[in-house]
Coordinates of C-alpha atoms and ligand atoms in Angstrom, one line a residue:
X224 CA -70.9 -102.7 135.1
X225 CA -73.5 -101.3 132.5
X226 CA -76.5 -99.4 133.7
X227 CA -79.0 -102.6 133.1
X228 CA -77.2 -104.4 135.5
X229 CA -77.3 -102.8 138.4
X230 CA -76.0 -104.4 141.7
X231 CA -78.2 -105.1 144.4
X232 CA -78.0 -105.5 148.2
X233 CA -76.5 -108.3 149.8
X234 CA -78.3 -110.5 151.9
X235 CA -76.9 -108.8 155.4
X236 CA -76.8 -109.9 158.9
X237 CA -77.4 -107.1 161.3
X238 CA -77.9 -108.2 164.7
X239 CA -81.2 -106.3 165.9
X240 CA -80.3 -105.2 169.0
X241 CA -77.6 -102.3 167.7
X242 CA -77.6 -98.9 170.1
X243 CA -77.8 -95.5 168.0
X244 CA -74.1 -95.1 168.2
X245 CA -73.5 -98.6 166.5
X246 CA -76.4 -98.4 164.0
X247 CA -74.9 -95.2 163.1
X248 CA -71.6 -96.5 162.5
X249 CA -73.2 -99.9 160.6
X250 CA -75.2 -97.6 158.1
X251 CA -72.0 -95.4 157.6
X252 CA -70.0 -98.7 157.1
X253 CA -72.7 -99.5 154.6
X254 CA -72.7 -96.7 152.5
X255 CA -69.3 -96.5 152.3
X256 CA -69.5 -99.9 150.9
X257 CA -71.7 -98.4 148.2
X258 CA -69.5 -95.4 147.2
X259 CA -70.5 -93.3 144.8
X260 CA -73.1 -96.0 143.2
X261 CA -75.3 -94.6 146.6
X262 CA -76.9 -90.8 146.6
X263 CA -79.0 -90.6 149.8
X264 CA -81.4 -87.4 149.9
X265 CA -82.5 -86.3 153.4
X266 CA -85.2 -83.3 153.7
X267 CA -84.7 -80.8 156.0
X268 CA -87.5 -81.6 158.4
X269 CA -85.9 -85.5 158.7
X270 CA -84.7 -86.2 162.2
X271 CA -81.5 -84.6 163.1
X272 CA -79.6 -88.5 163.7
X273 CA -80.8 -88.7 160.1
X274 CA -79.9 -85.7 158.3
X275 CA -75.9 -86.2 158.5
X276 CA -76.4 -89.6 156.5
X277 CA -77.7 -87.2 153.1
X278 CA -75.2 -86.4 150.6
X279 CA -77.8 -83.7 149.8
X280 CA -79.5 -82.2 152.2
X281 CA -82.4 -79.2 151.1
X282 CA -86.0 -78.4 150.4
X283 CA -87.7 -80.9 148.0
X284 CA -86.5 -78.1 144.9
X285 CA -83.1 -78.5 145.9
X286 CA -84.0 -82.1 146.4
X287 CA -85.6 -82.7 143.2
X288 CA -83.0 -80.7 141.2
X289 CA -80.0 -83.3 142.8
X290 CA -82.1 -85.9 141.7
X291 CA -82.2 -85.5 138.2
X292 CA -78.5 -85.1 138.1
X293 CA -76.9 -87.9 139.2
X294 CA -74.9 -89.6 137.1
X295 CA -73.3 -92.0 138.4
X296 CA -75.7 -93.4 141.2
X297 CA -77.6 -96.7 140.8
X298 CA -79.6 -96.4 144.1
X299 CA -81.4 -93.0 145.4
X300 CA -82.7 -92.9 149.0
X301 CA -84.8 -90.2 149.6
X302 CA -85.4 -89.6 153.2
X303 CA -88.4 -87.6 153.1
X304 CA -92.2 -88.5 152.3
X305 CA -93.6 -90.1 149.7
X306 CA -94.7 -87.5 147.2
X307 CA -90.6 -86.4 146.6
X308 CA -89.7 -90.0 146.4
X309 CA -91.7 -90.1 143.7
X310 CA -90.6 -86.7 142.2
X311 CA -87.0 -88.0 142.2
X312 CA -88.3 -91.6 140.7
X313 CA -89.6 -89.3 138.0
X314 CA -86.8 -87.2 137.3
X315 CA -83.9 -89.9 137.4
X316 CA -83.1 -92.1 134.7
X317 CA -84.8 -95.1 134.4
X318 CA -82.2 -97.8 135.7
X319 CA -81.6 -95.9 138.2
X320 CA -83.7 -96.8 141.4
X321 CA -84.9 -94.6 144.2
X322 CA -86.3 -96.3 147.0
X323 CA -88.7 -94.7 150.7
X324 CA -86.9 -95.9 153.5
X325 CA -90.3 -95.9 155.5
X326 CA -93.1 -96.5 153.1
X327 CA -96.1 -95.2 155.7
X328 CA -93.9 -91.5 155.2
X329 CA -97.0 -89.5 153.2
X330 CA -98.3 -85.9 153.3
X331 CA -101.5 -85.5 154.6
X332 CA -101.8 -82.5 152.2
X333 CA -101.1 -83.7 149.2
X334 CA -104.1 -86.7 150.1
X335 CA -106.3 -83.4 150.0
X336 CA -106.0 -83.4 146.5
X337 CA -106.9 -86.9 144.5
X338 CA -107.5 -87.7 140.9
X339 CA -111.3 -88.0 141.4
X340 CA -111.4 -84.3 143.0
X341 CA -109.5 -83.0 140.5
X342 CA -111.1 -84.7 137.5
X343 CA -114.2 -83.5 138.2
X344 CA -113.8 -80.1 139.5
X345 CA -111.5 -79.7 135.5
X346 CA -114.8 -81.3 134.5
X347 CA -116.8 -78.7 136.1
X348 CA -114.6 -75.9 135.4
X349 CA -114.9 -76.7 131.8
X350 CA -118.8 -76.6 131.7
X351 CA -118.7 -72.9 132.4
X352 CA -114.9 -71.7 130.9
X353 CA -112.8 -72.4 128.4
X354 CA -110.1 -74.5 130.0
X355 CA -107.6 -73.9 127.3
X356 CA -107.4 -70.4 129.7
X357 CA -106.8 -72.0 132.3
X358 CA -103.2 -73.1 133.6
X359 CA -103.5 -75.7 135.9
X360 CA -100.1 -75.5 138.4
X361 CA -99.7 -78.4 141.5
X362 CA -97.2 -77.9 144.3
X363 CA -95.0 -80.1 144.6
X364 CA -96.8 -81.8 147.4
X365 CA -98.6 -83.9 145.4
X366 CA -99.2 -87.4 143.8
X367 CA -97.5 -88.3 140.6
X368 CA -101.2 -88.5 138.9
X369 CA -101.8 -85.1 139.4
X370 CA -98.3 -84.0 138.3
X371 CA -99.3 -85.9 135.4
X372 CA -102.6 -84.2 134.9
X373 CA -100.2 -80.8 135.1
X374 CA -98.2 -82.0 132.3
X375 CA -100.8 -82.9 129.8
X376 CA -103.1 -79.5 130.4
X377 CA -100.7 -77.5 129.5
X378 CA -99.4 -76.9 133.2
X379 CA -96.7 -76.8 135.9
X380 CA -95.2 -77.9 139.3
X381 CA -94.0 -75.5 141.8
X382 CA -92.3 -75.8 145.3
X383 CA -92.4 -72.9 147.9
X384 CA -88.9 -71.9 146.1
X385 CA -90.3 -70.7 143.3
X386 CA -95.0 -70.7 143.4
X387 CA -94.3 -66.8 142.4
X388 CA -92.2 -67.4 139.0
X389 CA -94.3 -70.7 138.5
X390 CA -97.8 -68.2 138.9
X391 CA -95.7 -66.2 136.2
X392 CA -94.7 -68.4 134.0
X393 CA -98.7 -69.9 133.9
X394 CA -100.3 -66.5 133.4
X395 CA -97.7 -65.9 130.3
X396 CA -99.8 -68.8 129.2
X397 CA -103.5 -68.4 130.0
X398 CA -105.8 -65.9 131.6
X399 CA -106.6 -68.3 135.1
X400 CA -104.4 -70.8 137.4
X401 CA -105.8 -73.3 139.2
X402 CA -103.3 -74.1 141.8
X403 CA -103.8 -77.6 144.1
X404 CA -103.9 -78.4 147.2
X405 CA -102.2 -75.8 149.6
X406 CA -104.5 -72.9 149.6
X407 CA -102.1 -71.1 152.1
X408 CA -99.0 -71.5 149.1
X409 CA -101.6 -70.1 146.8
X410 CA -102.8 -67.1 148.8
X411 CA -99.6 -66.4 149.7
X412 CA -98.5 -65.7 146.2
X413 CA -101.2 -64.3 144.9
X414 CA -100.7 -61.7 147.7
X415 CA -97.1 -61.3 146.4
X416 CA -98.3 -61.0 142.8
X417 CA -100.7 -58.3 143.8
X418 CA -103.6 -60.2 142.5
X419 CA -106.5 -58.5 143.9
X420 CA -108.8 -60.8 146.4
X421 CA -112.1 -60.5 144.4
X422 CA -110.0 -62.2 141.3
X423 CA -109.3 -65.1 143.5
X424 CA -111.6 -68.2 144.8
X425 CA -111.4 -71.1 146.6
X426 CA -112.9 -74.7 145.3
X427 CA -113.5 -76.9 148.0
X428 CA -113.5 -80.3 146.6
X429 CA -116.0 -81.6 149.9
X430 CA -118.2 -79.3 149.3
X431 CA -118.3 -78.7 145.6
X432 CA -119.8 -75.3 143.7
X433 CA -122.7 -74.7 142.5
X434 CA -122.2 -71.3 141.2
X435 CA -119.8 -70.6 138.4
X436 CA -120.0 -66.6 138.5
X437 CA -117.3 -66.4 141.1
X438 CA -114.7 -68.9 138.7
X439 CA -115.7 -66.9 135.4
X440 CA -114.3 -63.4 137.2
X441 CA -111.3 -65.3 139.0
X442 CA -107.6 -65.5 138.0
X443 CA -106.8 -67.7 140.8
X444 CA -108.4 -71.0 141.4
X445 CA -107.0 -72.3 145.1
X446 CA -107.5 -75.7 146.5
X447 CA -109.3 -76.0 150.2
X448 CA -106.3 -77.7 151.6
X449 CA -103.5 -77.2 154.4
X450 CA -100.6 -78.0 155.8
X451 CA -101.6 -79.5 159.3
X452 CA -98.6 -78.4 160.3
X453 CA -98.0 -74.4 159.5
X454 CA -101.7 -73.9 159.8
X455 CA -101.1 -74.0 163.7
X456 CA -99.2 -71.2 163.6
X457 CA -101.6 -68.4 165.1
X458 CA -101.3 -64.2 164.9
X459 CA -101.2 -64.5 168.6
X460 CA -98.0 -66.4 168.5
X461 CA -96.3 -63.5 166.8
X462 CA -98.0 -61.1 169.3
X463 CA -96.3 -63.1 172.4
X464 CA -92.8 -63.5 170.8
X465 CA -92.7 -59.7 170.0
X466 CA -94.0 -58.9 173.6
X467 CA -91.5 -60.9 175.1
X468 CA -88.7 -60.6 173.1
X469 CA -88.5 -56.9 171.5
X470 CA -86.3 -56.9 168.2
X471 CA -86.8 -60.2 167.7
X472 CA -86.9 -61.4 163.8
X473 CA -89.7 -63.6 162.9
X474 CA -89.6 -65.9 159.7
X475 CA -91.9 -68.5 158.5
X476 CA -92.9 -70.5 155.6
X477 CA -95.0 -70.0 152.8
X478 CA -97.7 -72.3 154.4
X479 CA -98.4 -70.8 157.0
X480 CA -101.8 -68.6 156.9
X481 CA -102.1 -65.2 155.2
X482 CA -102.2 -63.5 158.6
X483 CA -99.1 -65.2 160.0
X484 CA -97.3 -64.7 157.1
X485 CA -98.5 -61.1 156.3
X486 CA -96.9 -60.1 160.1
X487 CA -93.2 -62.1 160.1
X488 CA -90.0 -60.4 159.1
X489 CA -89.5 -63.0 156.7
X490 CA -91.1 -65.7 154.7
X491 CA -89.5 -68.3 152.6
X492 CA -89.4 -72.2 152.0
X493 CA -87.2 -74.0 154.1
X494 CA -83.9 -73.5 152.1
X495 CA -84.4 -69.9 152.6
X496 CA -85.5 -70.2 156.3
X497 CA -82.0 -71.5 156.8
X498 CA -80.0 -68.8 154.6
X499 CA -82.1 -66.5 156.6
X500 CA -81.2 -67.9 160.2
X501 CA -77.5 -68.2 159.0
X502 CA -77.7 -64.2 157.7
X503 CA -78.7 -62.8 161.2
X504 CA -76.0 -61.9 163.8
X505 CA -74.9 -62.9 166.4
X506 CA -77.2 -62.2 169.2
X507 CA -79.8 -62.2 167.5
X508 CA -83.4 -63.9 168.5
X509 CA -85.1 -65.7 165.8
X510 CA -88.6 -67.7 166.2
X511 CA -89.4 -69.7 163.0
X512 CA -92.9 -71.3 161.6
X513 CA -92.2 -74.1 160.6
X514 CA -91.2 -77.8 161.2
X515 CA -89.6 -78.4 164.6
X516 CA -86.7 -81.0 163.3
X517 CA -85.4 -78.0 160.7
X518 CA -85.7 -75.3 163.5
X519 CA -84.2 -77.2 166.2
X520 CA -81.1 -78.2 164.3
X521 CA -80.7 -74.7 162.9
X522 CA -80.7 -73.9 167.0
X523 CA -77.8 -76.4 167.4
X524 CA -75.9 -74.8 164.4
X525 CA -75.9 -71.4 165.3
X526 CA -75.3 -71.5 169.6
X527 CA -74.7 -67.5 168.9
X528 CA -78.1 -67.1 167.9
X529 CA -81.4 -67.8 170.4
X530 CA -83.5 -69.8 168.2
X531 CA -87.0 -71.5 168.9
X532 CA -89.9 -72.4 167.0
X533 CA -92.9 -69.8 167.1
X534 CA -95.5 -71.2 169.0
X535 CA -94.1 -71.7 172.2
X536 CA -95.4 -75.1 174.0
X537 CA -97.2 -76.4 170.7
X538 CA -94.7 -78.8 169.0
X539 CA -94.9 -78.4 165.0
X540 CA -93.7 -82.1 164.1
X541 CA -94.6 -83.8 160.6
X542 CA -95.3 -87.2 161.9
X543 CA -95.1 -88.5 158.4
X544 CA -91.1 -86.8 158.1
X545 CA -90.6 -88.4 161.4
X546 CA -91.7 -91.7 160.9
X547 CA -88.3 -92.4 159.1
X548 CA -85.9 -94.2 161.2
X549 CA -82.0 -94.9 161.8
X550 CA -83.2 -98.5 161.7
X551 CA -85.9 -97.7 158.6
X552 CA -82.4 -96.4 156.7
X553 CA -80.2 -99.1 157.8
X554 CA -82.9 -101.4 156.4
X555 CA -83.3 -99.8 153.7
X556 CA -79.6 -99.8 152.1
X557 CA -79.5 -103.1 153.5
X558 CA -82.0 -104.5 151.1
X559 CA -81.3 -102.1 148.0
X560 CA -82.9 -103.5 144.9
X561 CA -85.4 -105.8 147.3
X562 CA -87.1 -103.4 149.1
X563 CA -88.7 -100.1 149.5
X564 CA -88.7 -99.2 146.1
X565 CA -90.6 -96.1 144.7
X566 CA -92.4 -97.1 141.1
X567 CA -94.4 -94.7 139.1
X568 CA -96.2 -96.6 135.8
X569 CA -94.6 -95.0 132.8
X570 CA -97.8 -92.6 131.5
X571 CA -97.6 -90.9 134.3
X572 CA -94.6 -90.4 134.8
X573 CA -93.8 -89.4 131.2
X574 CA -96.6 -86.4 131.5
X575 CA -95.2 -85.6 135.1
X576 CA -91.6 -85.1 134.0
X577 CA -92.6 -82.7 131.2
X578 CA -94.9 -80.7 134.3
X579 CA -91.6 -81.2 136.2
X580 CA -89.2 -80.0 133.9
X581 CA -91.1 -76.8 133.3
X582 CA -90.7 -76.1 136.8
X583 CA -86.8 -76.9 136.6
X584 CA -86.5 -74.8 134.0
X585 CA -87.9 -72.0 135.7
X586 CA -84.5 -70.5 137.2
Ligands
SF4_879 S1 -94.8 -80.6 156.9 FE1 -96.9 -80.5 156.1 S2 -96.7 -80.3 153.9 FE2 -94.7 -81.0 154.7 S3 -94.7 -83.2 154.5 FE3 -95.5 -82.7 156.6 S4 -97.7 -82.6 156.4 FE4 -96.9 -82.5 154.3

C-alpha cells in the first residue's frame, strides 16, 4: 500500500453492552488487527484502564517527539486533550492521520490564551517597543493558531521539559520573552533563570494595560493564566504533609504556584515526576502536585513506596484528560479514517511546525 492510500476502518459491530474486561480485550483485539499501521499516544494523566493501550506513554514532549517519528503508522491516537492532538497532527506527515478519541477533551488553560488576546496585546506591545526585541515563546498548552503566531515572530514552543532552555534559546535572540498563557510555567523559570522580579510583568488579557513603563523595563512578559488544576495546590498543604510525615520528599510540577514550588524537594514535568518517584527508596514517603491519574498509578507501581497526592482530601483531576473513555478508544479505532480526526488548515500549521521544531531541536 502507498502512503495516499491509506486503509480505513471497517464498518464494526460491537455489541454495546461490553463490561471493562471484554471492551478491553475487543480494543486489544482491534489494534492488534492494525499492527504496526496503529501508534496510540496516551498522556500520563489519562485513566489508568487507558494508559496500558499507548505504545507511548509520556509528557506531551515525549509525546510530541514520538509523534514526529513514526514511520510507518497511518493512524495516530492520541489519548490526551486537544491541544497535543493537534501538536502531533502538526508534526506527522501529512497522510498520516491522528485522530481525539473524545473530541470535548480541551485545556481550560490553553482557552486563556486566544488569537484576539494575543493579537492585540502584540499590537499593543508594539506601540511602545520594538517587537523585533521581543521573542514571543507559547507552552505547549496551546492552540495551533498561536503556535503559529510563535513561528512567524520569530518564536518558540516549550513544554515543562524544557521552558528553561526554551527562555534561553529566546533571549540568545532578543532582549524580552513574552511567554503565553501559564503564568505559573513562566514564573517558575524566570525564578530558575535568576531573572530579577522587577524585570518581569504580567499582561492580563481581561483587563488590559494602560501603562507601558512596566513592559519597556521588563524581560519577561507572562500571561494571567493557570492551570485549574496545580493552582490548588496550597503552602499549607506542604506544611501538613511535613508535620505529619517527617522526612517526607515533596515533588510537584512546574504549574504549580511560585510558593508551592519554591518549598518542594523537587519540581519537574510529569516525565520527571515519575523518574523522581522511581529514584526514591524503598520506604520512602512521597506526596506529589500534580494530576491524581499520574500520582495514583505511580502508587500502584511502586507498593514499596507510600505515595499520595499533596493536598490530602482535595482530588486534583483534569476533567478534560478524564473525559476519554475505554468506550471513547474503542470507538475511536473502530471508525479510523471516519471519525475523530484532528485537522489543522495548512498556514497554520506550516508556521506552527517551524515554532515546533525549534523547540525539538532544543536537546
Ligand atoms: S492538567 Fe491543567 S494544563 Fe493539563 S490538560 Fe488539564 S487543565 Fe490543561
Amino acid at each position: 500500500m502507498n502512503s495516499m492510500t491509506i486503509q480505513t476502518a471497517p464498518t464494526c459491530d460491537r455489541p454495546e453492552t461490553l463490561d471493562d474486561v471484554a471492551l478491553k480485550a475487543h480494543i486489544r483485539g482491534l489494534i492488534d488487527r492494525w499492527g504496526d499501521k496503529l501508534v496510540i499516544l496516551a498522556h500520563h494523566y489519562q485513566r489508568k484502564e487507558i494508559v496500558p493501550f499507548g505504545n507511548f506513554i509520556g509528557d506531551s514532549y515525549y509525546l510530541s517527539k514520538m509523534a514526529a517519528q513514526q514511520e510507518k503508522a497511518e493512524h495516530i491516537v492520541f489519548c490526551g486533550v486537544h491541544f497535543m492532538a493537534e501538536s502531533a497532527r502538526i508534526l506527522c506527515r501529512p497522510e498520516q492521520r491522528v485522530y481525539l478519541p473524545n473530541l470535548r477533551a480541551g485545556c481550560p488553560m490553553a482557552d486563556m490564551a486566544d488569537d484576539a488576546q494575543v493579537d492585540d496585546a502584540w499590537e499593543w506591545l508594539g506601540q511602545h517597543i520594538d517587537t523585533k526585541k521581543i521573542i514571543p515563546v507559547s507552552y505547549m498548552n496551546s492552540a495551533a493558531s498561536l503556535k503559529a503566531f510563535c513561528g512567524a515572530n520569530g518564536g518558540i514552543i516549550c513544554t515543562s521539559s524544557n521552558a528553561e532552555k526554551a527562555f534561553q534559546w529566546a533571549f540568545a535572540r532578543g532582549e524580552k520573552v513574552f511567554f503565553f498563557p501559564d503564568e505559573h510555567l513562566g514564573t517558575n523559570t524566570a525564578n530558575r533563570l535568576g531573572i530579577p522580579r522587577d524585570e518581569r510583568v504580567l499582561f492580563d488579557p481581561m483587563h488590559p494595560p494602560t501603562d507601558p513603563r512596566p513592559f519597556i523595563k521588563a524581560r519577561v512578559i507572562l500571561w494571567k493564566g493557570f492551570c485549574h488544576v496545580h493552582t490548588n495546590f496550597t503552602v499549607g498543604h506542604i506544611e501538613q504533609a511535613r508535620q505529619n510525615y517527617p522526612g517526607i520528599k515533596i515533588v510537584v510540577h512546574p504549574e504549580c504556584k511560585e510558593d508551592v514550588v519554591d518549598r518542594a524537594d523537587a519540581v519537574g514535568s510529569t516525565a520527571f515526576i515519575a523518574k523522581y518517584v522511581a529514584a526514591q527508596p524503598a520506604g520512602s514517603i512521597i506526596a506529589i502536585g500534580t494530576e491524581i491519574n499520574l500520582t495514583s498509578r505511580l502508587a500502584d507501581e511502586y507498593p514499596d513506596k507510600t505515595i499520595f497526592e499533596l493536598s490530602g482530601q482535595n482530588c486534583p483531576l483534569c476533567v478534560n484528560m478524564f473525559r476519554t473513555t475505554l468506550g471513547d478508544l474503542a470507538e475511536c479505532i473502530e471508525n479510523l479514517g471516519h471519525k475523530n480526526e484532528i485537522q489543522v488548515p495548512p498556514a497554520i500549521a506550516r508556521d506552527a511546525r517551524l515554532a515546533l521544531e525549534r523547540m525539538l531541536e532544543l536537546s
